[in-house]
Amino acid sequence: MDFAASFALITPELILTGAGLALLMVAAWGGDKSSRFISIAAVTALFAAGFSLVPGLHFGTDGPEVLAFGGLLSVDSFALFAKALIYLAAIACLMIAPAFFNGPAAGIERGLRAEYPVLVLFAVVGMSIMVSANDFMALYLGLELNSLASYVLAAILRKDGRSAEAGLKYFVLGALASGILLYGMSLLYGFTGGTAFDTVRAGLTGEIGTGALFGLIFVMAGLAFKIAAVPFHMWTPDVYEGAPTPVTAFFSTAPKVAAVALTARVVFEVFGDQVLAWQQIVMFTALASIIFGALGAIGQENLKRLLAYSSINNVGFILLGLAVANAAGASAMLVYLFIYVAMSLGAFVALLMLRSEDGQLFETFADIRGLSVTQPAIAWCLLLTMFSLAGIPPLLGFYSKFVIFQATVDAGLIAFGAIAIAASVIGAFYYIKFVKVMFFDEPADVVKGKSGTAHWVLLFLTAAIISPLGYLLTPSITDLADKAANALFLTV
Amino acid sequence: MDGFPILTTMMLVPLAGGLLCLFAGNAASRGIALATTLATFALGVLLWINFEIGGPQWQFTERAELFEGFSYALGIDGISLMLIMLSVFLMPICILASWTSISKRVGEYMAAFLFMEVLMIGVFAAQDLFLFYIFFEAGLIPMYLIIGVWGGDNRIYASYKFFLYTLLGSVLMLIAMFWMTSQAGTSDIPTLMQTDFPADAQFWLFLAFFASFAVKMPMWPVHTWLPDAHVQAPTAGSVILAGVLLKLGGYGFIRFSLPMFPEASGELAWLIFALSMVAVVYTSLVALVQHDMKKLIAYSSVAHMALVTASLFAFNVQGLEGAMMIMLGHGLVSGALFLCVGVIYDRLHTREIERYGGLSINMPYYALFFLLFTMASIGLPGTSNFIGEFLALAGIYQTNTWVALICTTGIILGAAYMLYLYRRVAFGDQKNEDAAAMPDMDAREWTMMGAIAAVVLWMGVYPESFLAPMRADIAALDARIASAAPADDSQLADGPARAKAANAIEYDDHDGGEH
């Protein structure tokens, strides 16, 4: 395969890298005054990159012609699906940022910093590489590019203690996880003689040796950290709470999609012949995430912290699809990811809209008491989001659980599915607490601030997606997810 | 009616009304809600008129492949028809019951009720397993809000308990549904009703469905959410909870558990009988000592529903018809009793029985209606519940005489607690001055009570109108489950055969088309 074809395959990454570098220059010379222009340009670049995915998504791509750079990257339908979701989430997170950073909630450092959109762009490039990585080296490059940008994003409010703390925690623990991942990769390299996914896979046939098994477990542990699955979830609540809210919204959507997609590709393409070796790990992690995510959330007063636990809980359900270890499970997982991104964005946008008259953000349960009287539109959208996260029909969140559990039961893991679905009821408890506080309690009457158009548009858009209308989307989403999942299993 | 999607229309009308109410003012939303529910009721009457008795089993079917994984399939048989009629009949009454007692956030309240109506029609009309589940579970959201926002003092606890209890019951059913569809290759309910699942799998499937329906029903010992929910809910919420939502459990048994898992139903009939017997006696005794009127009626509902479950699992036509008739009758009567409580609660704002007394002196018309519904609840001949209870006990007796004996004590106890309640509220001295000063019913309350009273008497005097649409469906169900019937101990000796079965369908004859 020649270089031209390889470059054609990575058009979206080229667009984003080019835009990122150019905008970095603009930021360097234009300063924070140019942040509005940079944001718009970054959103445009993301849209352009997204458009370049459309033909591939529509017709489905797989087979040998999707391998770029001698098999370092694999731009198949699976990668395209994940990329599309990542770009959409990143666009949303760029749109909601200015109102936050320009308001007093950003503390003494008012104003959107020019680096913010640039860092988001670089993080997105990293994620793009992650989801199409077909070699451990490419995987690590993408992961680190994304992680480094994310550490800075978490700490972007330099003079805010919580933000700095979140950035530092994220960095220290992230570095540890990267180390674990690298160690696992080196073990696999040592025992199989290659870093390319197909080489490692070829070296892992038959009974797995102890060394290679250690490699597999270390890789799984490193990935579990990145997707914030129990028992590697400890960083999530602190980072989610400390990071500025638009950044938290970003963390809970785009990188989550990338890390989950990456994990899926690694377990299916690299460890595809060793299902029994990792299936138990994933099953344990999934159940533990569902249960601890739900239990941890119950006592929380801070809404961002609560949503962090909710994201851990949701990762558990996503991992259920992975534990099924077939194409149906992978497809269900992708559908879940799509719906999860919509719900998560909706929740965070609503949080960003809880402002006082002078623009301060509210983020505890006490502040949203009686919100349905003072701000009915936000309250009703949050109600939809919360019932949807709890998986109550007729909201779309139910459909995400529907596909996951259907795949679980179809694969014969009935007892496992029954335990997991019973555990999901624990989660319902704190989701309906949201509704209780907003609708049943006497108004605290503090949320009086006006919100920008971008917030309203996103809020209503996500509310429309997770409302019963979203079910009309299910045939097309399932079609795309099926294509993507099949691309993943083509090599099996 | 050919081709006109009347079921979808019946769901769209309240949906549109509900959305309008969300944005309308207090007074306007009352009017919108009443007009919408009356329009839906009119459509329901149209549905009943056009329902062809003895025609195809599934009528008014609609099908559209709108979603991935399940389809939008609607259709009704006689059983569904009757329950839909119950829902659309009670709805305008609920709106009237809330006319003055709800004064805050009226638009949202009316919207919650109208959405509830959409879901209730949907749940009885759904012909796809997952569509059914969606409607079945979605009812949690409006009911949670109705109890939580407009309920009494302890509403938070009651709403949480209601929500989590019923959710936990239902999720296991979903897992069972996945297994069934992957086995049968379809989620179409009429097809699944004819599918024979392996006997050992039926056992587990039955238990999974049982977990859900037993909570909804509610059966002892998972009934404890009901008294809390009833007591805290506003009057109309209690009416709809007792009138329709409790019927979801019975409908589930009759639509899913019995026809889909007949062998397991036969095997586990002893369990149902045991729980029902405990419930009939225990909850009746509990009802006797209540000081709170709503709690008393709530416990009486549990006792009545236990009779329904016992007669469903009698595995004969009388039992099934009796169960359906009790469900319809209880839906009307317990709804009416909650309205009776609501009428005096609106005046005195207490549900304590002790705070009333001698109401027949200052509220004679109220006392008259209250007496009628009390008698109906006891099962006096000439009222709706008599038909159901008689058929049910006759059906149970054929299968198990001991169960019939115990269940009959429930009826005696029922007479005890209802008459005791009536005596304390309506008879005796006017010991409380404020209660003695209460005015009698106004025109709005007359309308609500009068409408229900008329149907209660109609059902009691001429039950054929209600039994005729269901007859063929119940006969089909009986044929489906007959082979799995548990051993009976009544040793009935068959007399000389009649020319025709007592319940033969005679729609071609002189009394055909009467409904």
mmCIF file of C-alpha atoms in Angstrom, chain A residues 164-323:
data_model
loop_
_atom_site.group_PDB
_atom_site.id
_atom_site.type_symbol
_atom_site.label_atom_id
_atom_site.label_comp_id
_atom_site.label_asym_id
_atom_site.label_seq_id
_atom_site.Cartn_x
_atom_site.Cartn_y
_atom_site.Cartn_z
ATOM 1 C CA ALA A 164 -5.216 22.092 39.709
ATOM 2 C CA GLU A 165 -5.723 19.236 42.112
ATOM 3 C CA ALA A 166 -7.860 17.401 39.572
ATOM 4 C CA GLY A 167 -5.211 17.861 36.900
ATOM 5 C CA LEU A 168 -2.440 16.628 39.168
ATOM 6 C CA LYS A 169 -4.392 13.615 40.374
ATOM 7 C CA TYR A 170 -5.350 12.743 36.861
ATOM 8 C CA PHE A 171 -1.763 13.054 35.746
ATOM 9 C CA VAL A 172 -0.221 10.968 38.521
ATOM 10 C CA LEU A 173 -2.739 8.184 38.324
ATOM 11 C CA GLY A 174 -2.851 8.345 34.533
ATOM 12 C CA ALA A 175 0.912 8.006 34.370
ATOM 13 C CA LEU A 176 0.716 5.002 36.657
ATOM 14 C CA ALA A 177 -1.897 3.424 34.410
ATOM 15 C CA SER A 178 0.143 4.148 31.319
ATOM 16 C CA GLY A 179 3.061 2.469 33.022
ATOM 17 C CA ILE A 180 1.011 -0.612 33.778
ATOM 18 C CA LEU A 181 -0.228 -0.677 30.204
ATOM 19 C CA LEU A 182 3.273 -0.305 28.812
ATOM 20 C CA TYR A 183 4.532 -3.060 31.058
ATOM 21 C CA GLY A 184 1.791 -5.352 29.826
ATOM 22 C CA MET A 185 2.590 -4.468 26.233
ATOM 23 C CA SER A 186 6.265 -5.191 26.751
ATOM 24 C CA LEU A 187 5.428 -8.574 28.263
ATOM 25 C CA LEU A 188 3.234 -9.381 25.292
ATOM 26 C CA TYR A 189 5.982 -8.244 22.951
ATOM 27 C CA GLY A 190 8.453 -10.441 24.760
ATOM 28 C CA PHE A 191 6.283 -13.519 24.619
ATOM 29 C CA THR A 192 4.893 -13.119 21.128
ATOM 30 C CA GLY A 193 7.602 -11.267 19.276
ATOM 31 C CA GLY A 194 5.672 -8.342 17.877
ATOM 32 C CA THR A 195 3.620 -5.268 18.632
ATOM 33 C CA ALA A 196 1.224 -5.489 15.701
ATOM 34 C CA PHE A 197 -2.167 -6.781 16.797
ATOM 35 C CA ASP A 198 -2.160 -9.700 14.350
ATOM 36 C CA THR A 199 1.356 -10.751 15.351
ATOM 37 C CA VAL A 200 0.470 -10.765 19.027
ATOM 38 C CA ARG A 201 -2.698 -12.633 18.242
ATOM 39 C CA ALA A 202 -0.808 -15.225 16.239
ATOM 40 C CA GLY A 203 1.540 -15.700 19.188
ATOM 41 C CA LEU A 204 -1.321 -16.236 21.592
ATOM 42 C CA THR A 205 -2.939 -19.342 20.148
ATOM 43 C CA GLY A 206 -3.410 -22.478 22.160
ATOM 44 C CA GLU A 207 -2.942 -22.468 25.899
ATOM 45 C CA ILE A 208 -1.759 -19.101 27.116
ATOM 46 C CA GLY A 209 1.564 -19.045 29.011
ATOM 47 C CA THR A 210 1.956 -17.404 32.389
ATOM 48 C CA GLY A 211 4.064 -14.554 31.057
ATOM 49 C CA ALA A 212 1.669 -13.706 28.280
ATOM 50 C CA LEU A 213 -1.223 -14.000 30.720
ATOM 51 C CA PHE A 214 0.457 -11.426 32.939
ATOM 52 C CA GLY A 215 0.835 -9.224 29.885
ATOM 53 C CA LEU A 216 -2.842 -9.598 29.105
ATOM 54 C CA ILE A 217 -3.845 -8.750 32.664
ATOM 55 C CA PHE A 218 -1.614 -5.700 32.804
ATOM 56 C CA VAL A 219 -2.997 -4.441 29.513
ATOM 57 C CA MET A 220 -6.542 -4.997 30.752
ATOM 58 C CA ALA A 221 -5.774 -3.176 33.998
ATOM 59 C CA GLY A 222 -4.323 -0.205 32.152
ATOM 60 C CA LEU A 223 -7.366 -0.033 29.893
ATOM 61 C CA ALA A 224 -9.740 -0.407 32.845
ATOM 62 C CA PHE A 225 -8.127 2.687 34.319
ATOM 63 C CA LYS A 226 -8.735 4.648 31.152
ATOM 64 C CA ILE A 227 -12.414 3.722 30.998
ATOM 65 C CA ALA A 228 -12.786 4.222 34.769
ATOM 66 C CA ALA A 229 -14.023 0.751 35.561
ATOM 67 C CA VAL A 230 -13.981 -0.686 39.092
ATOM 68 C CA PRO A 231 -11.418 -1.401 40.658
ATOM 69 C CA PHE A 232 -9.490 1.293 38.777
ATOM 70 C CA HIS A 233 -12.101 4.035 39.143
ATOM 71 C CA MET A 234 -10.819 5.936 42.183
ATOM 72 C CA TRP A 235 -9.647 8.943 40.216
ATOM 73 C CA THR A 236 -12.981 9.577 38.519
ATOM 74 C CA PRO A 237 -15.016 11.340 41.241
ATOM 75 C CA ASP A 238 -12.162 13.663 42.197
ATOM 76 C CA VAL A 239 -11.279 14.562 38.639
ATOM 77 C CA TYR A 240 -14.905 15.021 37.600
ATOM 78 C CA GLU A 241 -15.611 17.222 40.572
ATOM 79 C CA GLY A 242 -12.476 19.302 40.324
ATOM 80 C CA ALA A 243 -12.274 19.859 36.594
ATOM 81 C CA PRO A 244 -14.232 22.771 35.099
ATOM 82 C CA THR A 245 -17.714 21.523 34.176
ATOM 83 C CA PRO A 246 -17.319 21.731 30.358
ATOM 84 C CA VAL A 247 -14.129 19.702 30.701
ATOM 85 C CA THR A 248 -15.958 17.177 32.868
ATOM 86 C CA ALA A 249 -18.617 16.919 30.186
ATOM 87 C CA PHE A 250 -15.833 16.271 27.695
ATOM 88 C CA PHE A 251 -14.168 13.617 29.893
ATOM 89 C CA SER A 252 -17.386 11.751 30.417
ATOM 90 C CA THR A 253 -18.143 11.519 26.709
ATOM 91 C CA ALA A 254 -15.435 11.590 24.030
ATOM 92 C CA PRO A 255 -12.483 9.952 25.838
ATOM 93 C CA LYS A 256 -14.878 7.405 27.286
ATOM 94 C CA VAL A 257 -15.987 6.431 23.788
ATOM 95 C CA ALA A 258 -12.381 6.242 22.628
ATOM 96 C CA ALA A 259 -11.198 4.156 25.550
ATOM 97 C CA VAL A 260 -14.122 1.761 25.326
ATOM 98 C CA ALA A 261 -13.659 1.361 21.581
ATOM 99 C CA LEU A 262 -9.964 0.778 22.104
ATOM 100 C CA THR A 263 -10.629 -1.813 24.784
ATOM 101 C CA ALA A 264 -13.081 -3.579 22.503
ATOM 102 C CA ARG A 265 -10.583 -3.671 19.691
ATOM 103 C CA VAL A 266 -7.819 -4.985 21.914
ATOM 104 C CA VAL A 267 -9.863 -7.744 23.486
ATOM 105 C CA PHE A 268 -11.432 -8.886 20.234
ATOM 106 C CA GLU A 269 -8.538 -8.458 17.827
ATOM 107 C CA VAL A 270 -5.571 -9.216 20.051
ATOM 108 C CA PHE A 271 -7.042 -11.568 22.617
ATOM 109 C CA GLY A 272 -9.755 -12.926 20.342
ATOM 110 C CA ASP A 273 -8.441 -16.476 20.683
ATOM 111 C CA GLN A 274 -8.146 -16.223 24.446
ATOM 112 C CA VAL A 275 -11.707 -15.300 25.292
ATOM 113 C CA LEU A 276 -11.744 -17.461 28.392
ATOM 114 C CA ALA A 277 -8.681 -15.657 29.729
ATOM 115 C CA TRP A 278 -10.270 -12.219 29.746
ATOM 116 C CA GLN A 279 -13.989 -12.874 29.822
ATOM 117 C CA GLN A 280 -14.034 -13.461 33.583
ATOM 118 C CA ILE A 281 -12.039 -10.296 34.154
ATOM 119 C CA VAL A 282 -14.487 -8.267 32.122
ATOM 120 C CA MET A 283 -17.487 -9.892 33.770
ATOM 121 C CA PHE A 284 -16.144 -9.135 37.219
ATOM 122 C CA THR A 285 -15.256 -5.572 36.272
ATOM 123 C CA ALA A 286 -18.673 -5.032 34.723
ATOM 124 C CA LEU A 287 -20.598 -6.266 37.735
ATOM 125 C CA ALA A 288 -18.312 -4.464 40.179
ATOM 126 C CA SER A 289 -18.680 -1.226 38.221
ATOM 127 C CA ILE A 290 -22.461 -1.469 38.155
ATOM 128 C CA ILE A 291 -22.685 -2.169 41.861
ATOM 129 C CA PHE A 292 -19.990 0.164 43.197
ATOM 130 C CA GLY A 293 -20.935 2.916 40.799
ATOM 131 C CA ALA A 294 -24.478 2.753 42.119
ATOM 132 C CA LEU A 295 -23.570 2.398 45.791
ATOM 133 C CA GLY A 296 -20.945 5.129 45.634
ATOM 134 C CA ALA A 297 -23.413 7.578 44.165
ATOM 135 C CA ILE A 298 -26.007 7.192 46.888
ATOM 136 C CA GLY A 299 -24.324 9.341 49.507
ATOM 137 C CA GLN A 300 -23.156 12.093 47.197
ATOM 138 C CA GLU A 301 -24.361 15.657 47.589
ATOM 139 C CA ASN A 302 -22.284 17.125 44.793
ATOM 140 C CA LEU A 303 -23.951 16.600 41.432
ATOM 141 C CA LYS A 304 -20.724 16.380 39.430
ATOM 142 C CA ARG A 305 -19.411 13.758 41.796
ATOM 143 C CA LEU A 306 -22.672 11.921 41.499
ATOM 144 C CA LEU A 307 -22.473 11.983 37.725
ATOM 145 C CA ALA A 308 -18.933 10.611 38.013
ATOM 146 C CA TYR A 309 -20.269 7.598 39.862
ATOM 147 C CA SER A 310 -23.061 7.393 37.329
ATOM 148 C CA SER A 311 -20.476 7.186 34.566
ATOM 149 C CA ILE A 312 -18.737 4.341 36.418
ATOM 150 C CA ASN A 313 -22.088 2.619 36.662
ATOM 151 C CA ASN A 314 -22.683 3.087 32.948
ATOM 152 C CA VAL A 315 -19.260 1.738 32.064
ATOM 153 C CA GLY A 316 -20.329 -1.406 33.866
ATOM 154 C CA PHE A 317 -23.235 -1.827 31.474
ATOM 155 C CA ILE A 318 -21.013 -1.101 28.496
ATOM 156 C CA LEU A 319 -18.618 -3.796 29.683
ATOM 157 C CA LEU A 320 -21.525 -6.233 29.835
ATOM 158 C CA GLY A 321 -21.674 -5.976 26.067
ATOM 159 C CA LEU A 322 -17.964 -6.692 25.936
ATOM 160 C CA ALA A 323 -18.255 -9.669 28.255
#
